[in-house]
Short mmCIF file of C-alpha atoms in Angstrom, two decimals:
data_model
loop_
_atom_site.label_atom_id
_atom_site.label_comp_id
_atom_site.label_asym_id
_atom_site.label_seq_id
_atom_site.Cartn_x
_atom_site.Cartn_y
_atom_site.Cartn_z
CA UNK A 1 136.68 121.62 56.47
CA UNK A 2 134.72 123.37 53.91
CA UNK A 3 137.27 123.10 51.38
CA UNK A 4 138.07 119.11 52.24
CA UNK A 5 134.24 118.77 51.68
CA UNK A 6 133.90 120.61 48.68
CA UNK A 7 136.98 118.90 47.10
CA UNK A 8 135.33 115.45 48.15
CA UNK A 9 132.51 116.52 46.02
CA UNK A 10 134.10 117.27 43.17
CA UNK A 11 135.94 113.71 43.29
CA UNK A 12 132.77 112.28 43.08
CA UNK A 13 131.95 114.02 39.87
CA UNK A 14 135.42 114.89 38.11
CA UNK A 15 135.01 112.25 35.35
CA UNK A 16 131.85 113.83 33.94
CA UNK A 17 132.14 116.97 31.81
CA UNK A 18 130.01 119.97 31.11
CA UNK A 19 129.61 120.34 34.93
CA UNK A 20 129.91 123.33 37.07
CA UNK A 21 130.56 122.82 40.71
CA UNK A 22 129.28 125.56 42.96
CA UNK A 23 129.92 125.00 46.63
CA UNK A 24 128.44 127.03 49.30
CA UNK A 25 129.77 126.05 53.27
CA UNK A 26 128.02 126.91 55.68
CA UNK A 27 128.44 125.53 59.63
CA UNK A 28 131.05 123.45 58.11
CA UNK A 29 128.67 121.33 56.17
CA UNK A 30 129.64 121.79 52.11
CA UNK A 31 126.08 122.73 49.80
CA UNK A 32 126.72 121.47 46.30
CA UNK A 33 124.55 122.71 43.65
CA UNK A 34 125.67 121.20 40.04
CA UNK A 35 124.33 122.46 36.61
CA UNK A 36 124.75 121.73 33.09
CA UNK A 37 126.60 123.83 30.71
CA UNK A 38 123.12 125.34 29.44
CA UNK A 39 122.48 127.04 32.67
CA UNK A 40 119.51 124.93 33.66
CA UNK A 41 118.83 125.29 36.93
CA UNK A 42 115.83 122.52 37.55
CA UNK A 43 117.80 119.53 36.41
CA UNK A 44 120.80 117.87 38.42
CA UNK A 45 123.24 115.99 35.82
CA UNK A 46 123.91 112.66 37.80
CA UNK A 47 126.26 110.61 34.99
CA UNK A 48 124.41 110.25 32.23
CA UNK A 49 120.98 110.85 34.16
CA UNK A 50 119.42 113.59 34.68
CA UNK A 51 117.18 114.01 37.83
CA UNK A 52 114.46 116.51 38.39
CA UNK A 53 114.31 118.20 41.50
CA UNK A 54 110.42 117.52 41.94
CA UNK A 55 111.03 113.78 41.11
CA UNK A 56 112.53 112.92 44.44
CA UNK A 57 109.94 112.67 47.31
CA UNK A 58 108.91 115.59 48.92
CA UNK A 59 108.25 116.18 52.90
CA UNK A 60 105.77 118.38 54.01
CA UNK A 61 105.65 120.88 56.15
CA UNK A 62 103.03 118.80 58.60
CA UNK A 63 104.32 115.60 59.26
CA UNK A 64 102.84 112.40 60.65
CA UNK A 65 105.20 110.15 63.49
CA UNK A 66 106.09 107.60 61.65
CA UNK A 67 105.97 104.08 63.46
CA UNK A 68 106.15 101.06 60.36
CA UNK A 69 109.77 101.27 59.37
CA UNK A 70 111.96 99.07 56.86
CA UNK A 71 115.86 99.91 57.75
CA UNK A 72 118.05 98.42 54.94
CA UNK A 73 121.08 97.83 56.62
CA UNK A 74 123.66 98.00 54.07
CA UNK A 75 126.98 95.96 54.69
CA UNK A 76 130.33 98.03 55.88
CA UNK A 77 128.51 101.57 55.39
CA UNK A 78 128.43 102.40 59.23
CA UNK A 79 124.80 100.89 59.11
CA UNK A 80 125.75 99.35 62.68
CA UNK A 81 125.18 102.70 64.14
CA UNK A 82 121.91 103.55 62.32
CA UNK A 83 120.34 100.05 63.22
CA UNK A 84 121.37 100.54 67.24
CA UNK A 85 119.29 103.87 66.78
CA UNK A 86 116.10 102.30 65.12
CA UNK A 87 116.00 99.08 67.77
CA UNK A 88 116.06 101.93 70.45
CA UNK A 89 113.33 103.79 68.62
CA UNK A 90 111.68 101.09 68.23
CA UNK A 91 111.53 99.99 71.82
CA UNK A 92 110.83 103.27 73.19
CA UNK A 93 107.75 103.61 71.65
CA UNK A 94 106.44 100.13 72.02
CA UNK A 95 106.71 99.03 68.10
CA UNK A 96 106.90 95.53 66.97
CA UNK A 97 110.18 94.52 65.47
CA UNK A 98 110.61 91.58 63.05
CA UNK A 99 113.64 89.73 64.38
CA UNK A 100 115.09 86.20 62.53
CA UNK A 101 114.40 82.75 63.62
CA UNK A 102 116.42 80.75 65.62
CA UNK A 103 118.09 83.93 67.49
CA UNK A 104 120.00 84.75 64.80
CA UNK A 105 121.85 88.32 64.32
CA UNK A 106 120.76 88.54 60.92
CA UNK A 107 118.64 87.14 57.84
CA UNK A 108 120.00 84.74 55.48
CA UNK A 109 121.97 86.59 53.31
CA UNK A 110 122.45 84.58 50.58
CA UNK A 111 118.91 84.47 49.48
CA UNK A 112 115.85 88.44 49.20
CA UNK A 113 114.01 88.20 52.65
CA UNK A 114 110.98 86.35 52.80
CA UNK A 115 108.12 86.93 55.09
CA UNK A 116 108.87 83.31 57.11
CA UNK A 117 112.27 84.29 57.86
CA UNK A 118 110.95 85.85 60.51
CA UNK A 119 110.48 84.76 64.19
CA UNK A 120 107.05 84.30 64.78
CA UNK A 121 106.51 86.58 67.68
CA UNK A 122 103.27 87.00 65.62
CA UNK A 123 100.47 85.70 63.92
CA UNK A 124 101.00 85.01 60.56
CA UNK A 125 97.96 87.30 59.74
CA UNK A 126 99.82 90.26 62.10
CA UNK A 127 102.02 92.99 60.38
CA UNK A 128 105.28 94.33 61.98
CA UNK A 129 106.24 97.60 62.47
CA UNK A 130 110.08 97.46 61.79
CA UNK A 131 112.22 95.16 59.26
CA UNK A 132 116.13 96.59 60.72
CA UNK A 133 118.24 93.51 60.26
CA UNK A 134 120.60 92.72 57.79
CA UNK A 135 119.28 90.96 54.86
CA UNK A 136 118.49 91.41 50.78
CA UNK A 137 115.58 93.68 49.91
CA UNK A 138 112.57 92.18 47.87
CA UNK A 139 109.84 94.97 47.84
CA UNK A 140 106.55 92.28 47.83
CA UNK A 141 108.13 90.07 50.67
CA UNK A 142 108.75 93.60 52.61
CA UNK A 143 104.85 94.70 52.24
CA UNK A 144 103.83 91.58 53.33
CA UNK A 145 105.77 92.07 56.46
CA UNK A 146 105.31 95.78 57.25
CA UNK A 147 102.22 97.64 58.21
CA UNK A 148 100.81 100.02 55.53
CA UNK A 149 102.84 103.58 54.46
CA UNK A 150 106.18 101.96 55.97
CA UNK A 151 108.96 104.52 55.43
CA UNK A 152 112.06 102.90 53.89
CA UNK A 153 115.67 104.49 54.27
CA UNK A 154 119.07 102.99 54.23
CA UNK A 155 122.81 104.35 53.81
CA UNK A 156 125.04 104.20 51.59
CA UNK A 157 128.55 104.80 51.73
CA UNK A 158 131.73 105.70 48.59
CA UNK A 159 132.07 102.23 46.99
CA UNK A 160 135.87 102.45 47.54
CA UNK A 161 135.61 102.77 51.18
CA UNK A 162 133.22 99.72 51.22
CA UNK A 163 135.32 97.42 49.55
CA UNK A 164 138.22 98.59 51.22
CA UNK A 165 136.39 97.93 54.81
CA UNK A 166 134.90 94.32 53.18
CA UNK A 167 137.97 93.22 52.34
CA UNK A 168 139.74 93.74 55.91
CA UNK A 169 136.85 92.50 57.73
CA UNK A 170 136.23 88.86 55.80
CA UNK A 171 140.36 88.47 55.87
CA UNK A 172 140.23 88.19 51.61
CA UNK A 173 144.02 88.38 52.12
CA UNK A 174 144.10 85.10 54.21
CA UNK A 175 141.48 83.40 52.44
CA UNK A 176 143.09 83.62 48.74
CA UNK A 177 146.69 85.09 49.68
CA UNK A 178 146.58 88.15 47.58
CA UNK A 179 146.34 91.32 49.06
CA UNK A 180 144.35 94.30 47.64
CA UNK A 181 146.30 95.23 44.67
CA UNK A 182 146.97 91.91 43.44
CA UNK A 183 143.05 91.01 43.93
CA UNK A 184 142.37 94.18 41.39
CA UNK A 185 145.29 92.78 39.11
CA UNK A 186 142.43 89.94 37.97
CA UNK A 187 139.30 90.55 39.89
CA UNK A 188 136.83 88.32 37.71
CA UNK A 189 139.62 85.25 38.46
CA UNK A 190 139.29 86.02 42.92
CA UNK A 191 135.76 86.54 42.69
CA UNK A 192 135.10 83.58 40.95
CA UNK A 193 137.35 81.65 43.26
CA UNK A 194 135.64 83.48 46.14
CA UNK A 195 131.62 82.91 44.75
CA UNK A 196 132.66 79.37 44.26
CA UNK A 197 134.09 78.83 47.81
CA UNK A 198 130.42 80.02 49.14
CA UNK A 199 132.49 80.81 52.30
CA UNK A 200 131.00 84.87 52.42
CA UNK A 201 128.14 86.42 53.42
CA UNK A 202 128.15 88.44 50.12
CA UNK A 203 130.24 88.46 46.67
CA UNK A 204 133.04 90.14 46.42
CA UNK A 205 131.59 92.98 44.16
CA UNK A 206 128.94 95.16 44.59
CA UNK A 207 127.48 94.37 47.96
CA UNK A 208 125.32 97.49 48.23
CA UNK A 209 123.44 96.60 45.17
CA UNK A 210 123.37 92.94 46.05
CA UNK A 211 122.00 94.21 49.60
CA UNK A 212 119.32 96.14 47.36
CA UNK A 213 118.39 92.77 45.68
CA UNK A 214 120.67 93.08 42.39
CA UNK A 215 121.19 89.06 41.24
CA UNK A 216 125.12 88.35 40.70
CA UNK A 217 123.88 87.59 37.66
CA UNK A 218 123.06 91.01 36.45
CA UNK A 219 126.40 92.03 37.78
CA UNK A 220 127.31 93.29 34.57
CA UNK A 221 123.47 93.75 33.05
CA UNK A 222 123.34 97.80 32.55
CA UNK A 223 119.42 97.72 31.67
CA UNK A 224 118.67 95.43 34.75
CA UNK A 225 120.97 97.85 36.78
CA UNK A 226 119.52 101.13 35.70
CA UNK A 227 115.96 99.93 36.34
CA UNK A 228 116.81 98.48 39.50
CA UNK A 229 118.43 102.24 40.33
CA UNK A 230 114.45 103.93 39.44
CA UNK A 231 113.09 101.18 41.28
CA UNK A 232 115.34 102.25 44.41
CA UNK A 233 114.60 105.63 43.86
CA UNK A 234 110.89 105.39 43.82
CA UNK A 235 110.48 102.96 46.51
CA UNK A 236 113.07 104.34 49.02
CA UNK A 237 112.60 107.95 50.67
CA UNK A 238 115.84 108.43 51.88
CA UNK A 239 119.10 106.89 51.03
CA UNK A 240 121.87 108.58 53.80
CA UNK A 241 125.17 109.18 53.22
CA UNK A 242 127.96 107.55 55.84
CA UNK A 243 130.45 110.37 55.13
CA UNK A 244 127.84 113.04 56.40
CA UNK A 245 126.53 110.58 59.02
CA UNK A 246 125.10 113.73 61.08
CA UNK A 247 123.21 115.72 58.12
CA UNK A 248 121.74 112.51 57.94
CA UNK A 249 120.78 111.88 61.10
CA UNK A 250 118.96 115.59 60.46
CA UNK A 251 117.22 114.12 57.34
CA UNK A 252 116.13 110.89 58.68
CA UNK A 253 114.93 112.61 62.14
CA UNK A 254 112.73 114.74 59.34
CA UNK A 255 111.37 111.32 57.32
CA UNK A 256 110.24 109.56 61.26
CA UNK A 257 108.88 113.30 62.85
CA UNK A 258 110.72 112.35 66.10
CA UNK A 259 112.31 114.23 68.52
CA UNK A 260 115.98 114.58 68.18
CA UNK A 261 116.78 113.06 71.30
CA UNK A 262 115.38 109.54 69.30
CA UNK A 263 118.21 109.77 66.45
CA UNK A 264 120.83 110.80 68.91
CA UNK A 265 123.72 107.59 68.84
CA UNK A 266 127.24 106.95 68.99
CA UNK A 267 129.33 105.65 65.61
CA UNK A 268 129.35 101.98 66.31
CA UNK A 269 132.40 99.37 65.06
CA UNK A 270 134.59 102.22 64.07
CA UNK A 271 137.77 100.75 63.13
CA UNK A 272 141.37 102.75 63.80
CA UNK A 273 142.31 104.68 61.12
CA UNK A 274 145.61 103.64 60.79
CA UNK A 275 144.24 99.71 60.34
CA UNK A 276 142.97 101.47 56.82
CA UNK A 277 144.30 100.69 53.92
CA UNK A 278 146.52 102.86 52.29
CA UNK A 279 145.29 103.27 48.39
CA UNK A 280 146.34 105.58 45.18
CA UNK A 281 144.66 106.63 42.67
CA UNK A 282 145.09 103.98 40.18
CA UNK A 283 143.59 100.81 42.43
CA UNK A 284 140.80 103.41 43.72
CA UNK A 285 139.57 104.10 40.01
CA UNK A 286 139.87 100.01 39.30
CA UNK A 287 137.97 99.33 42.76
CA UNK A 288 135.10 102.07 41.28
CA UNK A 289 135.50 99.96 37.59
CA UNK A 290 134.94 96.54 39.37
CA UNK A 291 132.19 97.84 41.40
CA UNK A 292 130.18 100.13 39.09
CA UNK A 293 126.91 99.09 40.00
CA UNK A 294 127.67 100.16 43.58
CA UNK A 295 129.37 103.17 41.88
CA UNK A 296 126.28 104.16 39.99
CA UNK A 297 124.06 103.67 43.31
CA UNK A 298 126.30 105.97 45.04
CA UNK A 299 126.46 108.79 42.49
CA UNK A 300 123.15 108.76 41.90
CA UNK A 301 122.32 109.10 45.66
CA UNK A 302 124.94 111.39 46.58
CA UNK A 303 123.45 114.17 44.42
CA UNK A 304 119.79 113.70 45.37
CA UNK A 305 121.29 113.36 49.37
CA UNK A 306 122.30 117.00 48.14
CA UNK A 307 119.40 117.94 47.09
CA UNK A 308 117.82 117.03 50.08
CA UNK A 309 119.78 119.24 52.47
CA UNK A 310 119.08 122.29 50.22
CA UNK A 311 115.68 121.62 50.09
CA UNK A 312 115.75 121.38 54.26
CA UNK A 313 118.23 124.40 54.00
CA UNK A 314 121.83 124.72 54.77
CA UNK A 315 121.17 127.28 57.87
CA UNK A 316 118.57 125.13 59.11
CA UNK A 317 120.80 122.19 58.82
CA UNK A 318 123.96 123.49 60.42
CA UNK A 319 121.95 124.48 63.79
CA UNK A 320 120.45 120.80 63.38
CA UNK A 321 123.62 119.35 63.34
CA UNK A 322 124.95 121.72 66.05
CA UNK A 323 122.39 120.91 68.55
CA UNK A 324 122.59 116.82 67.39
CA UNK A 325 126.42 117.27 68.71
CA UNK A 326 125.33 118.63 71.80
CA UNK A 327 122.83 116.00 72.63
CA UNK A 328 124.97 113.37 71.87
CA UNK A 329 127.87 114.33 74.04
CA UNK A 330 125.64 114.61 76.75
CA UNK A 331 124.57 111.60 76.27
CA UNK A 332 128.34 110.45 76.30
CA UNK A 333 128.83 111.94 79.65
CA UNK A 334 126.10 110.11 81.18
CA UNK A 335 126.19 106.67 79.85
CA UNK A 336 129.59 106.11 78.59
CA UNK A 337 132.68 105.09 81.10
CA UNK A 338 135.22 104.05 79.02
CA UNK A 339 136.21 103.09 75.40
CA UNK A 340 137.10 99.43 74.66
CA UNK A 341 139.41 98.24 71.98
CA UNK A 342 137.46 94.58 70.18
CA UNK A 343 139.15 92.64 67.80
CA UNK A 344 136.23 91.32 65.62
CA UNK A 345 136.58 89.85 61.62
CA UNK A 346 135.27 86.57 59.72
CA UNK A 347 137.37 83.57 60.19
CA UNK A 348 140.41 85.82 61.74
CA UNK A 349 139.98 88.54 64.43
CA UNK A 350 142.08 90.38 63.68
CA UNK A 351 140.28 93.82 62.82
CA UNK A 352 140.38 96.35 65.53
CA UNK A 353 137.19 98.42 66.63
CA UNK A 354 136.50 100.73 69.77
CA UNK A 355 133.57 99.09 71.71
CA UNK A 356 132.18 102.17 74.50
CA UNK A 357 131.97 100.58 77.96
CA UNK A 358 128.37 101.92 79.19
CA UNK A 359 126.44 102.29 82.14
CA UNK A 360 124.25 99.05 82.74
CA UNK A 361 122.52 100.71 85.51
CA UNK A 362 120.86 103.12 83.22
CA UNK A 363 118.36 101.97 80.93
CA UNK A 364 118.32 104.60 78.23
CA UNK A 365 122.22 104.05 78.15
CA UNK A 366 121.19 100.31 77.70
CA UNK A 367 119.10 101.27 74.77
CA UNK A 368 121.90 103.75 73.48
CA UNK A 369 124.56 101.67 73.64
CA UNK A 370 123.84 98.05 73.01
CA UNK A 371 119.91 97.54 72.45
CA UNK A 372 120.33 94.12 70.39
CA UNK A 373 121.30 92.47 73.76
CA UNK A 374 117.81 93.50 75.15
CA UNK A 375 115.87 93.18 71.92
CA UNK A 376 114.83 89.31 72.34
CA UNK A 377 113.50 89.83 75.87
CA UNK A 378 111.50 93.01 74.39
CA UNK A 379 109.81 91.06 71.50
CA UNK A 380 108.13 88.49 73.87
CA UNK A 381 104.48 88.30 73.57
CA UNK A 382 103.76 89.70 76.64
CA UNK A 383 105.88 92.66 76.03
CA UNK A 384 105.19 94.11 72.85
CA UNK A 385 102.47 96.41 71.70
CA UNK A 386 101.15 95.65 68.21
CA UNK A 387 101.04 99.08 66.59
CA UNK A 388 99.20 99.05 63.10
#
C-alpha cells in the first residue's frame, strides 16, 4: 500500500525536474513532502508555481460548527458520495438547503448558477444555508445565496480517471462511433462535433474547470486559467482528493467541526472495475494534454491536499481514518441488507453501478443511504429551520 501510494505520487509529478520526492507511510496513508533542488523547505514546487505553506488557509485550533455550506459537486469525481453526506448533515441539524426549481436533480448546467435558479422555499430577502447540487460556480451569485462565512469545499479527482469515467457514462462511443483512442487521435474535430450537438451536460474537455466556472472559451487561455486557479485557491478552503476519499473525509470533518459520525457515508455509484477502461501510457499522457486545465487544477490541489494532512499530522490522521472505518462499517451492519447491481448512463444504460439495498425502517439509514428521496419533503416551509 505504502509503496502503490507513494509511486502514485510520484506519477503525478515525474514530468517536472529538480524535485525530490520524500515519502513517509504511516497507517497506510503515503505523506509526501516535495522540495526544490536548493533545499528550501517553506516552498512546495507545484509545476511552475510555487506555493507557500502559510498561503493556504489555516484552521485553528478552536473551531466554530459550521452550518452555511457551498458543496461544489464536481462531475465523475465520486462527488455523489460527498453530496449524500452534506444533504444528511444538512437535515440533521435543521439547515436550509437551496434545491432547483421545478424538482429538478440538478442546476442548469450549461449556464454559472444564479440566485433564481433556486426553488423558492424562501423569501427572496432569506439566505440559505447549503448550495450541494450540481451546477457551475460564480462566486457573487453564491454570496447572494449563502449566509455570511459559508465554507466552500469540493473534490477533485486525476483528470484521466475523469475523462475516462465521462466518457463511459454519456456513451461518447455511441454518440460519435469512435471509441477512446480514436477520440484522442483528433480531439479538437469530436469535441467540436460534440459542443455543436449541445446533446451533454458538459464539453468534452475539462469539466472540472468548467464546473469551477472556466468559459469553453478560455479553454486554451493560460492567463485566464492561471488566475482562475488563485481565484480557486483563495476562495475555496478545501479542495478533497477522490483517490484518498477517507483522509478527506478527516479534513473536511476538520473545516465543518462535526462529529465524525456526520461525515460517516458509503462510496455511492461505484462502477465495477472491470467496466474500466483499459489505458497505456501514451493515450493517458494525450488525455492529461487535452485536458490541461483540469490537469493544472489537479496538480495544484494535490500538493496543497498534502500539505494539509501534514499540517493535521500523519499519526493523527491514520487513527482518524481508522476510527472513520469503524464507524462506517457499523453503520453498514445496521442499515445495509444487500448490494444492488443499477445500470444507469445518458442516452444508453448501459454502465453498471452497485446501488446498497437499505433499511427503510430506520431513519438515519434513510438519511445515510438515499437522503435526496426525502430532501423535497424536508425543505417544505413548515419543516425547515432558517439558520443564519
Amino acid at each position: 500500500m505504502a509503496a502503490h501510494l507513494m509511486a502514485s505520487c510520484y506519477n503525478n509529478l515525474r514530468y517536472r525536474q529538480r524535485l525530490i520526492l520524500v515519502a513517509f507511510c504511516l497507517g497506510g496513508f503515503g505523506l509526501m513532502s516535495v522540495y526544490t533542488s536548493h533545499g528550501n523547505k517553506n516552498s512546495l514546487l507545484i509545476g511552475e508555481v510555487e506555493v507557500i505553506a502559510s498561503a493556504t488557509k489555516s484552521t485553528n485550533s478552536k473551531c466554530s460548527h459550521q452550518k452555511n455550506i457551498l458543496f461544489l459537486k464536481t462531475h465523475k469525481c465520486g462527488s455523489t458520495s460527498v453530496y449524500h453526506t452534506i444533504l444528511r448533515y444538512g437535515m440533521k441539524k435543521s439547515l436550509s438547503i437551496a434545491l432547483p426549481k421545478q424538482g429538478n436533480r440538478w442546476f442548469p448546467k450549461w449556464m454559472l448558477f444564479q440566485r433564481n435558479m433556486v426553488a423558492p422555499f424562501l423569501p427572496d430577502k432569506d439566505r440559505y444555508n447549503i448550495v450541494c447540487h450540481n451546477t457551475r460556480y460564480n462566486k457573487a451569485e453564491i454570496d447572494k445565496t449563502l449566509g455570511k462565512g459559508a465554507v466552500r469545499f469540493s473534490i477533485i479527482r486525476d483528470p484521466v480517471n475523469v475523462f475516462e469515467s465521462y466518457y463511459k457514462y454519456y456513451k461518447i462511443e455511441n454518440r460519435i462511433r469512435v471509441n477512446l483512442t480514436t477520440f484522442y487521435e483528433d480531439p479538437s474535430h469530436y469535441f467540436y462535433l460534440l459542443l455543436k450537438s449541445k446533446s451533454l451536460d458538459l464539453p468534452a474537455r475539462n469539466p472540472m474547470m468548467y464546473d469551477f466556472g472556466l468559459e469553453v472559451s478560455d479553454f486554451d487561455n493560460r492567463t485566464v486559467i492561471e488566475g482562475k486557479l488563485k481565484s480557486i485557491e483563495k476562495e475555496f478552503d478545501l479542495l478533497m482528493i477522490a483517490k484518498h476519499f477517507d483522509e478527506s473525509m478527516i479534513l473536511l470533518q476538520q473545516l465543518l467541526c462535526c462529529a465524525l459520525n456526520d461525515v460517516v457515508g458509503f462510496k455511492i455509484n461505484s462502477r465495477f472495475d472491470n467496466l474500466k477502461e483499459i489505458m497505456n501510457d501514451s493515450l493517458k499522457q494525450k488525455i492529461r494534454e487535452w485536458n490541461w486545465a483540469d490537469q493544472l487544477l489537479y496538480e495544484r490541489f494535490h500538493r496543497i491536499f498534502y500539505t494539509k494532512v501534514q499540517r493535521h499530522g500523519t499519526s493523527k490522521m491514520s487513527k482518524a481514518v481508522s476510527q472513520l472505518q469503524r464507524e462506517r462499517e457499523k453503520y453498514k451492519a445496521r442499515c445495509v441488507d444487500g448490494i444492488n447491481v443499477k445500470n444507469i448512463g445518458k442516452k444508453v444504460k448501459t454502465a453498471k453501478i452497485l446501488v446498497y439495498k437499505g433499511n427503510s425502517s430506520d431513519h438515519e439509514c434513510q438519511l445515510l443511504l438515499d437522503p435526496k428521496e426525502l430532501i423535497w419533503n424536508y425543505m417544505s416551509p413548515i419543516s425547515v429551520k432558517q439558520s443564519s
